[in-house]
Coordinates of C-alpha atoms in Angstrom, one line a residue:
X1 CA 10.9 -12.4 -0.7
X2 CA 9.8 -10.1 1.6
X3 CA 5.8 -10.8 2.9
X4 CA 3.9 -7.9 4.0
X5 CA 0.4 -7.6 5.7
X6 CA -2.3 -5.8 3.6
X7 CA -5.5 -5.0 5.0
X8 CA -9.2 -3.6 4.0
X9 CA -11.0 -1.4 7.6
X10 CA -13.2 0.2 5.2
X11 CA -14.8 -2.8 5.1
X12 CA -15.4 -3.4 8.5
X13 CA -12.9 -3.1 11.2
X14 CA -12.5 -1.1 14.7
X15 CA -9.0 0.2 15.5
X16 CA -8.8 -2.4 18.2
X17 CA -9.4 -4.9 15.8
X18 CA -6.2 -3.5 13.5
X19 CA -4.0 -3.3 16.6
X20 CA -4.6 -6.6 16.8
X21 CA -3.4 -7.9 13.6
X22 CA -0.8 -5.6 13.3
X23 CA 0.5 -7.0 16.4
X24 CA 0.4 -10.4 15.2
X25 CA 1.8 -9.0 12.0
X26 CA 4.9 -8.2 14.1
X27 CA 5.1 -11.2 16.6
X28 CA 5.0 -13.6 13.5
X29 CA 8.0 -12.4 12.0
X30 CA 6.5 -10.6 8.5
X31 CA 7.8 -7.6 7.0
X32 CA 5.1 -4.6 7.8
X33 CA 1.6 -3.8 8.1
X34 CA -0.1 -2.1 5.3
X35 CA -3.8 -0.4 4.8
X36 CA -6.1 0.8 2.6
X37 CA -6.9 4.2 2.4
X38 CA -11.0 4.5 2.1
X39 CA -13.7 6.1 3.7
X40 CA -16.7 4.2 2.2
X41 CA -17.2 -0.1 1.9
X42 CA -17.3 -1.6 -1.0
X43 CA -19.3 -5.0 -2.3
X44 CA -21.8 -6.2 0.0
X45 CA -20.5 -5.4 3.1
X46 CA -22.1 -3.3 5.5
X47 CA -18.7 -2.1 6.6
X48 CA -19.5 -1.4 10.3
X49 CA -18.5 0.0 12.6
X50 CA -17.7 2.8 10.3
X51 CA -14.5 3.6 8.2
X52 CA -11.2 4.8 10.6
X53 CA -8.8 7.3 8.8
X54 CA -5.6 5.6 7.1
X55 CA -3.0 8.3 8.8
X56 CA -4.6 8.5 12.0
X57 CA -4.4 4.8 12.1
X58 CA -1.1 4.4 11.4
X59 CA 0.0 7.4 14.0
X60 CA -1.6 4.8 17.0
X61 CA 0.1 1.9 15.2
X62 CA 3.4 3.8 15.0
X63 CA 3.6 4.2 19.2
X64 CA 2.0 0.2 19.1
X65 CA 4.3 -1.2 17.5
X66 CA 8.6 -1.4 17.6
X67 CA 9.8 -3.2 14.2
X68 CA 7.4 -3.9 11.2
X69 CA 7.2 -1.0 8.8
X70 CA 4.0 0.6 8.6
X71 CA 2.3 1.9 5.3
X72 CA -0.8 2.6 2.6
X73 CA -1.3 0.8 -0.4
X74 CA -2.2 4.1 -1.5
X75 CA -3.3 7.1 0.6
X76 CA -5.5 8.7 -2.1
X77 CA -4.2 12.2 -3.3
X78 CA -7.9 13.8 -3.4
X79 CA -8.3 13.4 0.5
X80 CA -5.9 15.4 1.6
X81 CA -3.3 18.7 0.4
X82 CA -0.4 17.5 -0.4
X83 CA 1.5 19.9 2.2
X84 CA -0.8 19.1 4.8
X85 CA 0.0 15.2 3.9
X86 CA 4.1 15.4 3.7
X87 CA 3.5 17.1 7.5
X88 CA 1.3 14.2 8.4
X89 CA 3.2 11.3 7.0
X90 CA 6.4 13.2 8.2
X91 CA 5.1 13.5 11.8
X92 CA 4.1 9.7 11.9
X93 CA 7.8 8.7 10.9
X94 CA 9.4 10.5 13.6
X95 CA 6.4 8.4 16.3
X96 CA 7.8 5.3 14.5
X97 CA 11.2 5.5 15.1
X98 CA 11.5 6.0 11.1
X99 CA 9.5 3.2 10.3
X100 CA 6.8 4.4 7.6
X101 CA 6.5 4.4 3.5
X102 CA 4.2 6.2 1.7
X103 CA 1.5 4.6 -1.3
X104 CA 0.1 7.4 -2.9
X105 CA -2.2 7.0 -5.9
X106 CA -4.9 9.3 -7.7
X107 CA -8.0 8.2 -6.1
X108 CA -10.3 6.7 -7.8
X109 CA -13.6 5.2 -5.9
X110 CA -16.3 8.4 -6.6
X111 CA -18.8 7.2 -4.8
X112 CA -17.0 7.6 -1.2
X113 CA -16.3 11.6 -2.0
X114 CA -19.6 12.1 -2.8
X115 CA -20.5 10.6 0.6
X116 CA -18.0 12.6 2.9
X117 CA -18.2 16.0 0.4
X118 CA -15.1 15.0 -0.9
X119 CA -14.2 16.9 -4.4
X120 CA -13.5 14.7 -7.2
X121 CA -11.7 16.7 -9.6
X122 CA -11.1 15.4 -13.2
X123 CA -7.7 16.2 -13.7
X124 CA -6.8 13.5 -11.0
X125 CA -3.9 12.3 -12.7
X126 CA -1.9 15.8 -13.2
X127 CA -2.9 16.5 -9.6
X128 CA -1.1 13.5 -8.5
X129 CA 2.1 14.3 -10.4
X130 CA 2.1 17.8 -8.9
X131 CA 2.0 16.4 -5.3
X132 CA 4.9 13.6 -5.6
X133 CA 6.8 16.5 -6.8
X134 CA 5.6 18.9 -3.6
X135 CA 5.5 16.1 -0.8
X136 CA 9.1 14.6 -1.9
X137 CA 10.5 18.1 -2.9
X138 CA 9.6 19.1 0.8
X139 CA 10.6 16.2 3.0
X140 CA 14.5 16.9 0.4
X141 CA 14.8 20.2 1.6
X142 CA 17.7 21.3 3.6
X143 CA 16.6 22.7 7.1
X144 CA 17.1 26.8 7.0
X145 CA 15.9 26.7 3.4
X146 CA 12.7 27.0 1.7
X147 CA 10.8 25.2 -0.5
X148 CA 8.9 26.9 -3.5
X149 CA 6.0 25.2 -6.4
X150 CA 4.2 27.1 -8.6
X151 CA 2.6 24.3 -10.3
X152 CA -1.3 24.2 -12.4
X153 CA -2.9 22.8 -9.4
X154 CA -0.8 23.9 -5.9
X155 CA 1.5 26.8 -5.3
X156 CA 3.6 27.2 -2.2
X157 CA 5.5 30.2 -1.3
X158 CA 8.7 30.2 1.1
X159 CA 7.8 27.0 3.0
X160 CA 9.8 26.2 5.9
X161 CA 9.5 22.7 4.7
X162 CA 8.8 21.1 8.0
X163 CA 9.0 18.9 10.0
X164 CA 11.4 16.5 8.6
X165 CA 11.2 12.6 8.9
X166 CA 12.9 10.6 10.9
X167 CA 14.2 8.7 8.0
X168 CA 16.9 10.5 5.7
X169 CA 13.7 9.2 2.7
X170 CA 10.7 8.1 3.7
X171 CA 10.1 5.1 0.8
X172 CA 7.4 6.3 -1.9
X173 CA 5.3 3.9 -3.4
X174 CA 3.3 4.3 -6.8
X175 CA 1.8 1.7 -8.6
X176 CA -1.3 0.0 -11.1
X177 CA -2.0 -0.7 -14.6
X178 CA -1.7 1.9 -16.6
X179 CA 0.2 1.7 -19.4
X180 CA 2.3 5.2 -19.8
X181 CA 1.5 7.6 -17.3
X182 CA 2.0 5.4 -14.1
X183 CA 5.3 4.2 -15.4
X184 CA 6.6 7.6 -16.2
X185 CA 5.8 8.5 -12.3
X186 CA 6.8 5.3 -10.8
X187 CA 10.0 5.6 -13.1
X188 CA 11.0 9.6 -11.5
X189 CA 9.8 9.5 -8.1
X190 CA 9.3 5.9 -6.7
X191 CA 11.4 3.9 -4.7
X192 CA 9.1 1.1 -5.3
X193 CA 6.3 -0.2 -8.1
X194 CA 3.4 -2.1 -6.8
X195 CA 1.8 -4.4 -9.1
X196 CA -1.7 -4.7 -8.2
X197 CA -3.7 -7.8 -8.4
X198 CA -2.0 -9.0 -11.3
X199 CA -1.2 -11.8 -13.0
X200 CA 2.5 -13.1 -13.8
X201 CA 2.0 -11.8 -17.1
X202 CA 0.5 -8.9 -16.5
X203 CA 3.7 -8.3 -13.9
X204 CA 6.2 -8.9 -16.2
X205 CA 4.9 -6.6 -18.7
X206 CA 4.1 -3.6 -16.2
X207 CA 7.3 -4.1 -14.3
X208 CA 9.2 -4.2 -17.8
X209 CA 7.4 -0.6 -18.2
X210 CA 8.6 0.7 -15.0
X211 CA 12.1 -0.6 -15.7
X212 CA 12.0 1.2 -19.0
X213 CA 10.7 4.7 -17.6
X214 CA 13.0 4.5 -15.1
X215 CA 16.3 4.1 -16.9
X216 CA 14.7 7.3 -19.3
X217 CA 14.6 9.0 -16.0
X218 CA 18.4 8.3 -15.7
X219 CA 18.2 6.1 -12.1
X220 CA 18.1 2.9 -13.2
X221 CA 16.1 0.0 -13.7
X222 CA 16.9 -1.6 -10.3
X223 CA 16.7 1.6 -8.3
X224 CA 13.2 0.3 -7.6
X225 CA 11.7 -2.5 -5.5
X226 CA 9.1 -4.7 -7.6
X227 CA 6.1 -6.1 -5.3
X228 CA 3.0 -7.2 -6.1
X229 CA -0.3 -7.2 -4.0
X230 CA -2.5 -10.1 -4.1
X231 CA -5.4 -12.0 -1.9
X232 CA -4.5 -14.5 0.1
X233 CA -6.4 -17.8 1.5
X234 CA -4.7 -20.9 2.8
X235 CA -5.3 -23.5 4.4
X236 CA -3.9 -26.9 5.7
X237 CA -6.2 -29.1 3.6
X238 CA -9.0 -28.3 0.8
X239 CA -11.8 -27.7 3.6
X240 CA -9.6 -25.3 5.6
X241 CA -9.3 -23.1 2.2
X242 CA -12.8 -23.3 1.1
X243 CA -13.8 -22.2 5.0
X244 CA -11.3 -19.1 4.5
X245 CA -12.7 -19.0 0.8
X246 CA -16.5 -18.6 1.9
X247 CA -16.0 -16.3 4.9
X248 CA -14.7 -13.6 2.7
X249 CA -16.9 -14.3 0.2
X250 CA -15.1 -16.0 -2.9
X251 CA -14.7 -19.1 -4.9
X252 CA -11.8 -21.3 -4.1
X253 CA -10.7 -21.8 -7.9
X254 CA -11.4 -18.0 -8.5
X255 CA -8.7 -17.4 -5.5
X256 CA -6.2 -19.6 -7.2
X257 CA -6.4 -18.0 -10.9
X258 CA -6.4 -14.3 -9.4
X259 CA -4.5 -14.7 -5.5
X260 CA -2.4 -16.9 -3.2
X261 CA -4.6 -19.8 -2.4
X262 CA -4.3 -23.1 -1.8
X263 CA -1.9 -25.6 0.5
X264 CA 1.0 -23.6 2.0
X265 CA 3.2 -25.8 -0.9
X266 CA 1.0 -24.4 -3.7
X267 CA 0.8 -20.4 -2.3
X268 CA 4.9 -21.0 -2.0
X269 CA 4.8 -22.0 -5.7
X270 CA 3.1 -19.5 -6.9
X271 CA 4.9 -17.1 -4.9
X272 CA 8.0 -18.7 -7.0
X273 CA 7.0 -17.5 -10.1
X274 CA 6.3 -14.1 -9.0
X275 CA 9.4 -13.8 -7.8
X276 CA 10.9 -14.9 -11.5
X277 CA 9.0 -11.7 -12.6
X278 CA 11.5 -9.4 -10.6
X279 CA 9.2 -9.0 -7.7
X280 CA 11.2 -8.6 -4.2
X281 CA 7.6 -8.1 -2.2
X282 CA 4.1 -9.4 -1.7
X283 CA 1.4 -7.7 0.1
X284 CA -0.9 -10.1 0.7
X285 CA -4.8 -8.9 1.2
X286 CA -5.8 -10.3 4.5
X287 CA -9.6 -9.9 4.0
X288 CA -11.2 -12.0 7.2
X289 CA -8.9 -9.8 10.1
X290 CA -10.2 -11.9 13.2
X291 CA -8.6 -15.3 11.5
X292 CA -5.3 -14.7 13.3
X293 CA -5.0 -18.5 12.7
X294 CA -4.3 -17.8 8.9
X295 CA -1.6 -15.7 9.8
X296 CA 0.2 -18.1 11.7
X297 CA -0.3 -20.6 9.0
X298 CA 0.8 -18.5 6.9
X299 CA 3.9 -17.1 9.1
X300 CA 4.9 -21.2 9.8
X301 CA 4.1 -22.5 6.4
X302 CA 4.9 -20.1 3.4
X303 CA 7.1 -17.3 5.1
X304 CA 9.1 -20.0 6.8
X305 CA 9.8 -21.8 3.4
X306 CA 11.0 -18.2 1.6
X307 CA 13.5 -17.1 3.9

């Protein structure tokens, strides 16, 4: 079981202050550093100093940093053309050292494109389809040829399809709840499904989906990776996790139904049954990011016990 780092700066973080935990994401030993990809806070947070751009981010990161991947859980597919975004995520690769995966959802949170003046088409979900096929479709091109689309949404005419990543295939990641559509997607162009914060049940049913969808798509139902994202507060004894509990603002019993929370024994148990689901992977949602003494719980505790 793979443990990756998952973080929130749209609710309140510097640069400085991601460097940081992606850092100590690497020194402790887990798998990569993931982040969100959102331009406005959400809940009661004041989210200051401001929101920092995912891709930028990650570009810094990517010269910052030698051996953890480095990801979104999911850049949102209204921000940015989806030629402009295989070039970006393309160009960070190569400052990796082939190191970066790609989340890419719809978008969904209105209220931060109406405060940056960012559209918010309907059709969302069709757009989304039409730029898997365009960002994959240009990073699989051969170099010397050209890539074409003449979709409902984006047409592209004799691209050069450049530049090329560093990675033969950078990993795409799709995932949520929905029922047909994200399946169908997940199923034809994902190398891995992301389960969302969702229960065991709700894992084995969505992950059964994918599995479907992606055995209709002729690859296989293990061509995929299964990984699921969920909160995370531990602590040594029941005062150390209701401390983490309150400083992010949440109720210890809530964390246990919905997250990872509890003892180290009890996060690796749940963990456990996770894992029975099919899942390979855990992002786990590191909401207070100057507690780098959770980490190394976590690192010495739970990671140590799953390798």
């Amino acid at each position: 079981m793979d443990l990756r780092i998952f973080t929130e700066p749209q609710q309140g973080a510097t640069y400085d202050t991601l460097l940081t935990v992606a850092k100590a994401t690497e020194d402790l030993g887990f798998d990569a550093f993931f982040r969100s990809d959102h331009y406005l806070s959400m809940g009661s947070v004041d989210g200051l100093p401001g929101p920092t751009d995912a891709w930028i981010t990650l570009a810094g990161l990517a010269r910052e940093t030698k051996r953890i991947r480095l990801g979104t859980l999911m850049t949102a597919g209204t921000f940015r053309l989806p030629g402009v975004l295989a070039i970006q995520v393309a160009q960070v690769d190569q400052m990796s050292g082939g190191r970066i995966e790609l989340g890419l959802g719809a978008g969904w949170f209105e209220e931060e494109h109406k405060a940056y003046g960012i559209p918010f088409p309907k059709e969302k979900f069709a757009r989304l389809e039409e730029q898997l096929a365009i960002v994959t479709g240009l990073w699989a091109t051969d170099i010397g040829k050209t890539f074409d689309f003449h979709g409902t949404y984006y047409d592209l005419t004799d691209s050069p399809a450049l530049p090329k990543p560093a990675q033969p295939k950078i990993p795409v990641l799709i995932g949520g709840h929905g029922a047909s559509r994200t399946p169908r997607l997940a199923g034809q162009y994902a190398d891995e499904f992301n389960m969302p914060f969702g229960s065991i049940e709700d894992s084995v049913r969505q992950f059964g989906r994918v599995r479907a969808a992606a055995q209709a798509a002729g690859r296989g139902a293990d061509a995929l990776t299964y990984s699921n994202t969920l909160v995370v507060c531990v602590g040594k004894d029941d005062a150390e996790v209701a401390r983490r509990a309150a400083a992010i603002g949440r109720e210890v019993d809530e964390l246990k139904t919905n997250g990872l929370a509890g003892s180290p024994a009890e996060v690796v148990d749940k963990i456990g049954r996770y894992a029975e689901t099919g899942s390979r992977r855990i992002y786990l949602q590191l909401l207070d990011l100057s507690d780098l003494d959770h980490l190394e719980l976590i690192s010495s505790q739970v990671q140590s016990q799953l390798s």
